Tab-separated table of C-alpha atoms in Angstrom:
chain	number	residue	atom	x	y	z
A	1	MET	CA	185.522	-68.605	79.766
A	2	LYS	CA	186.688	-65.125	80.767
A	3	PHE	CA	189.768	-63.550	79.177
A	4	THR	CA	191.932	-60.723	80.428
A	5	ARG	CA	192.497	-57.741	78.171
A	6	ASP	CA	196.041	-58.921	77.429
A	7	GLU	CA	194.876	-62.424	76.579
A	8	SER	CA	192.176	-61.085	74.251
A	9	LEU	CA	194.588	-58.725	72.530
A	10	GLU	CA	197.168	-61.471	72.071
A	11	ARG	CA	194.560	-63.626	70.363
A	12	LEU	CA	193.412	-60.806	68.076
A	13	GLU	CA	196.934	-59.782	67.174
A	14	SER	CA	197.796	-63.379	66.275
A	15	VAL	CA	194.784	-63.467	63.935
A	16	VAL	CA	195.985	-60.342	62.130
A	17	GLN	CA	199.585	-61.557	61.982
A	18	GLY	CA	198.314	-64.795	60.485
A	19	GLY	CA	196.758	-62.884	57.617
A	20	GLU	CA	193.150	-63.514	58.629
A	21	PRO	CA	190.460	-60.918	59.339
A	22	ILE	CA	189.208	-60.378	62.867
A	23	ILE	CA	185.548	-61.366	62.863
A	24	GLY	CA	183.228	-60.342	65.658
A	25	ALA	CA	179.691	-61.666	65.889
A	26	GLY	CA	176.636	-60.337	67.639
A	27	ALA	CA	174.711	-63.013	69.494
A	28	GLY	CA	171.118	-62.516	70.531
A	29	THR	CA	170.688	-66.124	71.675
A	30	GLY	CA	172.790	-68.935	73.053
A	31	ILE	CA	172.435	-70.942	69.846
A	32	SER	CA	173.692	-67.962	67.812
A	33	ALA	CA	176.745	-67.736	70.060
A	34	LYS	CA	177.402	-71.475	70.030
A	35	PHE	CA	177.422	-71.828	66.273
A	36	ALA	CA	179.142	-68.523	65.538
A	37	GLU	CA	181.929	-69.786	67.774
A	38	ARG	CA	182.041	-73.079	65.895
A	39	GLY	CA	182.311	-71.044	62.705
A	40	GLY	CA	185.512	-69.539	64.049
A	41	VAL	CA	184.614	-65.997	65.107
A	42	ASP	CA	187.130	-64.180	67.257
A	43	LEU	CA	184.752	-62.156	69.427
A	44	LEU	CA	181.143	-62.510	70.553
A	45	ILE	CA	179.180	-59.404	71.481
A	46	ILE	CA	175.812	-59.441	73.200
A	47	TYR	CA	173.531	-56.459	73.706
A	48	ASN	CA	169.845	-55.642	73.863
A	49	SER	CA	169.351	-55.257	70.096
A	50	GLY	CA	170.362	-58.886	69.663
A	51	ARG	CA	167.344	-59.940	71.678
A	52	TYR	CA	165.019	-57.635	69.739
A	53	ARG	CA	166.534	-58.639	66.410
A	54	MET	CA	166.075	-62.341	67.040
A	55	ASN	CA	162.501	-61.662	68.124
A	56	GLY	CA	161.776	-60.236	64.675
A	57	ARG	CA	162.169	-56.541	65.474
A	58	GLY	CA	164.506	-54.042	63.880
A	59	SER	CA	167.851	-53.517	65.595
A	60	LEU	CA	167.016	-49.879	66.298
A	61	ALA	CA	164.549	-51.113	68.916
A	62	GLY	CA	167.664	-51.245	71.050
A	63	ILE	CA	167.893	-47.474	71.327
A	64	LEU	CA	164.226	-46.945	72.153
A	65	PRO	CA	162.715	-47.218	75.667
A	66	TYR	CA	161.486	-50.794	75.384
A	67	GLY	CA	163.520	-52.098	78.294
A	68	ASP	CA	166.528	-51.504	80.533
A	69	ALA	CA	169.399	-52.082	78.103
A	70	ASN	CA	172.009	-52.714	80.777
A	71	GLU	CA	169.793	-55.112	82.696
A	72	ILE	CA	168.942	-56.950	79.472
A	73	VAL	CA	172.607	-57.542	78.664
A	74	VAL	CA	173.111	-59.026	82.131
A	75	GLU	CA	170.153	-61.370	81.521
A	76	MET	CA	171.519	-62.316	78.105
A	77	GLY	CA	174.864	-63.052	79.694
A	78	HIS	CA	173.213	-65.807	81.753
A	79	GLU	CA	171.977	-67.337	78.492
A	80	VAL	CA	175.073	-66.925	76.331
A	81	ILE	CA	178.226	-67.108	78.443
A	82	PRO	CA	177.651	-70.683	79.728
A	83	VAL	CA	177.514	-72.101	76.176
A	84	VAL	CA	180.638	-70.298	74.922
A	85	GLU	CA	183.727	-72.448	75.236
A	86	ASP	CA	186.785	-70.463	74.132
A	87	THR	CA	185.872	-67.012	72.790
A	88	PRO	CA	185.894	-63.621	74.547
A	89	VAL	CA	182.346	-62.368	75.171
A	90	LEU	CA	181.742	-58.616	75.214
A	91	ALA	CA	178.823	-56.760	76.775
A	92	GLY	CA	177.050	-53.951	74.998
A	93	VAL	CA	176.900	-51.243	77.659
A	94	ASN	CA	174.594	-48.231	77.616
A	95	GLY	CA	177.142	-45.676	78.742
A	96	THR	CA	174.587	-42.859	78.986
A	97	ASP	CA	172.495	-44.751	81.562
A	98	PRO	CA	171.939	-42.217	84.384
A	99	PHE	CA	170.868	-44.944	86.816
A	100	ARG	CA	174.144	-46.878	86.885
A	101	GLU	CA	177.358	-46.208	88.758
A	102	MET	CA	179.399	-47.146	85.717
A	103	ASP	CA	182.546	-48.228	87.543
A	104	VAL	CA	180.502	-50.588	89.721
A	105	PHE	CA	178.507	-51.910	86.757
A	106	ILE	CA	181.604	-52.657	84.691
A	107	GLU	CA	183.219	-54.421	87.621
A	108	ASP	CA	180.039	-56.511	87.944
A	109	LEU	CA	180.145	-57.413	84.232
A	110	ARG	CA	183.729	-58.567	84.612
A	111	ARG	CA	182.771	-60.680	87.616
A	112	ARG	CA	179.933	-62.247	85.610
A	113	GLY	CA	182.338	-63.508	82.950
A	114	PHE	CA	182.393	-60.772	80.330
A	115	SER	CA	185.829	-60.160	78.814
A	116	GLY	CA	185.127	-56.734	77.350
A	117	VAL	CA	182.620	-54.068	76.430
A	118	GLN	CA	181.162	-52.159	73.514
A	119	ASN	CA	179.142	-48.936	73.598
A	120	PHE	CA	175.631	-50.035	72.763
A	121	PRO	CA	172.973	-48.696	72.789
A	122	THR	CA	174.749	-45.678	71.360
A	123	VAL	CA	173.531	-42.160	70.682
A	124	GLY	CA	175.941	-42.262	67.746
A	125	LEU	CA	173.092	-43.718	65.693
A	126	ILE	CA	171.101	-40.496	66.181
A	127	ASP	CA	171.759	-37.766	63.620
A	128	GLU	CA	174.129	-35.189	65.091
A	129	ASP	CA	172.250	-32.391	63.344
A	130	SER	CA	168.904	-33.326	64.876
A	131	SER	CA	167.511	-31.329	67.764
A	132	PHE	CA	166.942	-34.593	69.650
A	133	ARG	CA	170.636	-35.493	69.515
A	134	GLN	CA	171.627	-31.956	70.453
A	135	ASN	CA	169.258	-32.030	73.419
A	136	LEU	CA	170.715	-35.358	74.569
A	137	GLU	CA	174.213	-33.878	74.444
A	138	GLU	CA	173.065	-30.749	76.292
A	139	THR	CA	171.401	-32.702	79.085
A	140	GLY	CA	174.214	-35.059	80.022
A	141	MET	CA	173.274	-38.062	77.880
A	142	GLY	CA	175.703	-37.570	75.017
A	143	TYR	CA	178.389	-39.600	73.286
A	144	ASP	CA	180.968	-38.281	75.758
A	145	LYS	CA	179.405	-40.564	78.386
A	146	GLU	CA	180.117	-43.519	76.127
A	147	VAL	CA	183.737	-42.407	75.828
A	148	GLU	CA	183.944	-42.219	79.631
A	149	MET	CA	182.511	-45.735	79.893
A	150	ILE	CA	185.152	-47.087	77.516
A	151	ARG	CA	187.873	-45.319	79.515
A	152	GLU	CA	186.587	-46.872	82.738
A	153	ALA	CA	186.441	-50.351	81.216
A	154	SER	CA	189.958	-49.966	79.847
A	155	ASP	CA	191.198	-48.862	83.271
A	156	GLN	CA	189.596	-51.989	84.749
A	157	GLY	CA	191.490	-54.217	82.324
A	158	MET	CA	188.669	-55.153	79.967
A	159	LEU	CA	188.907	-55.365	76.185
A	160	THR	CA	187.204	-52.311	74.645
A	161	CYS	CA	185.692	-52.340	71.150
A	162	PRO	CA	183.647	-49.157	70.727
A	163	TYR	CA	181.492	-48.053	67.827
A	164	VAL	CA	182.503	-44.775	66.179
A	165	PHE	CA	180.598	-42.804	63.583
A	166	ASN	CA	183.002	-40.008	62.644
A	167	ASP	CA	186.653	-39.029	62.846
A	168	GLU	CA	186.245	-37.019	66.048
A	169	GLN	CA	184.738	-39.994	67.838
A	170	ALA	CA	187.463	-42.281	66.494
A	171	ARG	CA	190.087	-39.986	67.991
A	172	ALA	CA	188.220	-39.680	71.281
A	173	MET	CA	187.832	-43.426	71.677
A	174	ALA	CA	191.474	-44.046	70.808
A	175	GLU	CA	192.482	-41.492	73.443
A	176	ALA	CA	190.221	-43.245	75.959
A	177	GLY	CA	192.140	-46.492	75.493
A	178	ALA	CA	190.036	-48.341	72.933
A	179	ASP	CA	191.640	-51.564	71.759
A	180	VAL	CA	189.483	-52.160	68.671
A	181	VAL	CA	187.638	-49.276	67.022
A	182	VAL	CA	184.541	-50.443	65.150
A	183	SER	CA	183.771	-48.102	62.255
A	184	HIS	CA	179.954	-48.045	62.124
A	185	MET	CA	178.229	-47.385	58.794
A	186	GLY	CA	174.667	-47.360	60.154
A	187	LEU	CA	171.872	-49.887	60.407
A	188	THR	CA	172.635	-53.024	58.376
A	189	THR	CA	170.759	-53.339	55.090
A	190	SER	CA	169.255	-56.504	53.584
A	191	GLY	CA	166.763	-58.996	54.892
A	192	ASP	CA	163.200	-58.608	56.090
A	193	ILE	CA	163.846	-56.107	58.893
A	194	GLY	CA	167.034	-54.484	57.612
A	195	ALA	CA	167.448	-50.869	56.575
A	196	GLU	CA	166.787	-49.723	53.034
A	197	THR	CA	168.662	-46.427	53.321
A	198	ALA	CA	172.428	-46.739	53.399
A	199	LEU	CA	175.682	-45.542	51.886
A	200	GLY	CA	177.126	-47.176	48.809
A	201	LEU	CA	180.021	-49.568	49.397
A	202	GLU	CA	182.530	-47.182	47.843
A	203	GLU	CA	181.541	-44.348	50.178
A	204	ALA	CA	181.490	-46.753	53.109
A	205	ALA	CA	185.066	-47.810	52.378
A	206	GLU	CA	186.123	-44.165	52.272
A	207	ARG	CA	184.510	-43.466	55.645
A	208	VAL	CA	185.981	-46.560	57.237
A	209	GLN	CA	189.413	-45.476	56.012
A	210	SER	CA	188.901	-42.004	57.449
A	211	HIS	CA	187.927	-43.401	60.848
A	212	HIS	CA	190.936	-45.723	60.712
A	213	ASP	CA	193.329	-42.881	59.979
A	214	ALA	CA	191.876	-40.706	62.752
A	215	ALA	CA	192.185	-43.438	65.377
A	216	LYS	CA	195.671	-44.472	64.280
A	217	ALA	CA	196.861	-40.871	64.482
A	218	VAL	CA	196.198	-41.053	68.227
A	219	ASN	CA	197.311	-44.622	68.932
A	220	ASP	CA	199.119	-46.641	66.303
A	221	ASP	CA	198.402	-49.875	68.212
A	222	VAL	CA	194.629	-49.589	67.950
A	223	MET	CA	192.949	-52.057	65.600
A	224	VAL	CA	190.127	-50.930	63.308
A	225	ILE	CA	187.329	-53.085	61.911
A	226	CYS	CA	184.155	-52.212	60.005
A	227	HIS	CA	180.459	-52.761	60.575
A	228	GLY	CA	176.965	-52.065	59.314
A	229	GLY	CA	175.217	-50.160	56.566
A	230	PRO	CA	175.848	-51.732	53.157
A	231	ILE	CA	178.461	-54.128	54.611
A	232	ALA	CA	175.929	-56.907	55.016
A	233	TRP	CA	177.371	-60.010	53.302
A	234	PRO	CA	180.845	-61.560	53.036
A	235	ASP	CA	181.337	-60.077	49.552
A	236	ASP	CA	180.587	-56.606	50.956
A	237	ALA	CA	183.144	-57.007	53.736
A	238	THR	CA	185.647	-58.329	51.210
A	239	TYR	CA	185.166	-55.195	49.101
A	240	VAL	CA	185.723	-52.858	52.050
A	241	LEU	CA	188.761	-54.728	53.351
A	242	ASN	CA	190.288	-54.786	49.864
A	243	ASN	CA	189.629	-51.096	49.309
A	244	THR	CA	191.022	-49.803	52.580
A	245	GLU	CA	194.475	-49.890	54.108
A	246	GLY	CA	195.080	-51.098	57.651
A	247	VAL	CA	191.499	-52.143	58.391
A	248	VAL	CA	191.732	-55.638	59.847
A	249	GLY	CA	188.268	-57.100	60.162
A	250	PHE	CA	184.495	-56.983	60.328
A	251	PHE	CA	181.885	-57.107	63.048
A	252	GLY	CA	178.589	-58.661	62.016
A	253	ALA	CA	175.435	-58.762	64.078
A	254	SER	CA	172.488	-58.952	61.706
A	255	SER	CA	174.960	-60.188	59.093
A	256	ILE	CA	175.928	-63.259	61.074
A	257	GLU	CA	172.806	-64.220	62.997
A	258	ARG	CA	169.711	-62.541	61.524
A	259	LEU	CA	170.284	-62.757	57.770
A	260	PRO	CA	171.388	-66.428	57.743
A	261	THR	CA	168.502	-67.324	60.070
A	262	GLU	CA	165.923	-65.640	57.864
A	263	GLU	CA	167.069	-67.591	54.816
A	264	ALA	CA	167.670	-70.922	56.524
A	265	ILE	CA	164.334	-71.167	58.313
A	266	GLN	CA	162.339	-69.997	55.307
A	267	ASN	CA	164.057	-72.443	52.976
A	268	GLN	CA	163.771	-75.334	55.428
A	269	ALA	CA	160.048	-74.708	55.934
A	270	ARG	CA	159.551	-74.509	52.152
A	271	GLU	CA	161.328	-77.836	51.633
A	272	PHE	CA	159.078	-79.528	54.182
A	273	LYS	CA	155.990	-78.063	52.504
A	274	GLU	CA	157.167	-79.477	49.180
A	275	ILE	CA	157.181	-83.064	50.461
A	276	GLU	CA	155.124	-85.291	48.179
A	277	PHE	CA	153.240	-88.196	49.764
């Protein structure tokens, strides 16, 4: 079911006014989407890393040249959207893609049933001080293209929930019309294919707060949620939400589909192996 931007925002605002956190979930498969929805999530986001993640690869495979990210999200839409009953589905869009007319592509996503977009793959995951990131920015494949994509999607009436990695990006996305700014703390830790290097929770909360304040300074109506890094489990998200002011939710990808799957399948297989006969 497709939702207009206004319909999506009304639903999210009612969640916040009801005192509940906004919870977004990444879905790499239809079954992930179906049962995340039954668990009550408010948004479903699909992008190429979801496919890689649920095939046992690290989420950063999504920013490497293993496939056409924008084509993959269209394919995943065929798998996920038909099983979702009453939740907005967002597409992860590679805004730096030089082979897409972005206005046409976003219009096509809307026609296919997507209610919004997020900027993924994102060059924001690449260290700003690295020569590789600098070269991307210098050659027309920088974060500014992702900001332009969010602006275009907003102009077309889609819900926009971009990842930001610093205060400058938070301001830029808010200026571009972002509805929900997702404060990204890096690759999610924990599990078999999660990161081992991450911030501490206290530092993560401080960064999330800083991104929140930067975005709100531009547009007081923007909502801010957190994601990634050490914020891997419900207790982690609880800590961040209780140690920030104005942050209204959490987006989990690995946290909602990969980590529970790893544990559930392993434990179920072990229980079968322990059958005595």
